[in-house]
């Protein structure tokens, strides 16, 4: 699942903790409730999997509904600001 992934978005929506490869697109996609690993270091990933097999992470609560509302409001504002003015007939 390298690169922008709906799996990451689904996990975020369900408030899950993620272990993701340290790629710029993943850092853009998520910055909380995750642990990044070097995608070229299998030993690091193995160590993380071992660690979290014994020690369950406790994701911090994140209000993703607020994020979705903010995104929707920003998108609507962008569309409104770029729309040509309506003309009255």
GROMACS .gro file of C-alpha atoms in nm:
model
   89
    1UNK     CA    1   0.000   0.000   0.000
    2UNK     CA    2   0.271   0.244  -0.097
    3UNK     CA    3   0.147   0.588  -0.183
    4UNK     CA    4  -0.182   0.767  -0.122
    5UNK     CA    5  -0.416   0.499  -0.004
    6UNK     CA    6  -0.784   0.475   0.079
    7UNK     CA    7  -0.676   0.220   0.339
    8UNK     CA    8  -0.500   0.499   0.530
    9UNK     CA    9  -0.810   0.716   0.503
   10UNK     CA   10  -1.032   0.433   0.629
   11UNK     CA   11  -0.804   0.367   0.925
   12UNK     CA   12  -0.804   0.738   1.009
   13UNK     CA   13  -1.186   0.746   0.991
   14UNK     CA   14  -1.208   0.453   1.233
   15UNK     CA   15  -0.950   0.605   1.470
   16UNK     CA   16  -0.692   0.330   1.422
   17UNK     CA   17  -0.317   0.352   1.473
   18UNK     CA   18  -0.112   0.296   1.158
   19UNK     CA   19   0.235   0.175   1.076
   20UNK     CA   20   0.320   0.331   0.739
   21UNK     CA   21   0.627   0.363   0.524
   22UNK     CA   22   0.802   0.697   0.550
   23UNK     CA   23   0.708   0.843   0.215
   24UNK     CA   24   0.625   1.211   0.154
   25UNK     CA   25   0.273   1.119   0.040
   26UNK     CA   26   0.210   0.934   0.367
   27UNK     CA   27   0.337   1.229   0.570
   28UNK     CA   28   0.095   1.445   0.373
   29UNK     CA   29  -0.189   1.203   0.434
   30UNK     CA   30  -0.144   1.142   0.807
   31UNK     CA   31   0.045   1.303   1.091
   32UNK     CA   32  -0.122   1.164   1.402
   33UNK     CA   33  -0.174   0.812   1.535
   34UNK     CA   34   0.093   0.662   1.319
   35UNK     CA   35   0.448   0.539   1.320
   36UNK     CA   36   0.664   0.579   1.012
   37UNK     CA   37   0.930   0.328   0.910
   38UNK     CA   38   1.206   0.347   0.652
   39UNK     CA   39   1.065   0.164   0.347
   40UNK     CA   40   1.413   0.023   0.274
   41UNK     CA   41   1.469  -0.114   0.624
   42UNK     CA   42   1.291  -0.443   0.680
   43UNK     CA   43   1.454  -0.481   1.021
   44UNK     CA   44   1.291  -0.156   1.136
   45UNK     CA   45   0.949  -0.273   1.018
   46UNK     CA   46   1.001  -0.610   1.185
   47UNK     CA   47   1.094  -0.437   1.512
   48UNK     CA   48   0.781  -0.220   1.494
   49UNK     CA   49   0.558  -0.518   1.427
   50UNK     CA   50   0.716  -0.704   1.719
   51UNK     CA   51   0.679  -0.399   1.944
   52UNK     CA   52   0.315  -0.341   1.862
   53UNK     CA   53   0.230  -0.710   1.884
   54UNK     CA   54   0.310  -0.685   2.256
   55UNK     CA   55   0.228  -0.320   2.322
   56UNK     CA   56  -0.097  -0.201   2.170
   57UNK     CA   57  -0.084   0.166   2.072
   58UNK     CA   58  -0.353   0.396   2.205
   59UNK     CA   59  -0.454   0.636   1.929
   60UNK     CA   60  -0.529   0.990   2.039
   61UNK     CA   61  -0.883   1.100   1.962
   62UNK     CA   62  -0.900   1.309   1.645
   63UNK     CA   63  -1.213   1.489   1.528
   64UNK     CA   64  -1.205   1.384   1.163
   65UNK     CA   65  -1.564   1.506   1.123
   66UNK     CA   66  -1.430   1.856   1.189
   67UNK     CA   67  -1.157   1.800   0.927
   68UNK     CA   68  -1.417   1.692   0.673
   69UNK     CA   69  -1.637   1.995   0.749
   70UNK     CA   70  -1.338   2.230   0.723
   71UNK     CA   71  -1.241   2.075   0.389
   72UNK     CA   72  -1.597   2.105   0.257
   73UNK     CA   73  -1.623   2.469   0.366
   74UNK     CA   74  -1.286   2.552   0.209
   75UNK     CA   75  -1.383   2.380  -0.115
   76UNK     CA   76  -1.716   2.562  -0.135
   77UNK     CA   77  -1.544   2.895  -0.064
   78UNK     CA   78  -1.291   2.827  -0.342
   79UNK     CA   79  -1.567   2.741  -0.588
   80UNK     CA   80  -1.769   3.047  -0.488
   81UNK     CA   81  -1.469   3.277  -0.526
   82UNK     CA   82  -1.387   3.148  -0.874
   83UNK     CA   83  -1.743   3.147  -1.010
   84UNK     CA   84  -1.831   3.431  -1.245
   85UNK     CA   85  -2.085   3.673  -1.103
   86UNK     CA   86  -2.441   3.586  -1.193
   87UNK     CA   87  -2.617   3.828  -1.422
   88UNK     CA   88  -2.970   3.947  -1.369
   89UNK     CA   89  -3.198   3.941  -1.673
   0.00000   0.00000   0.00000
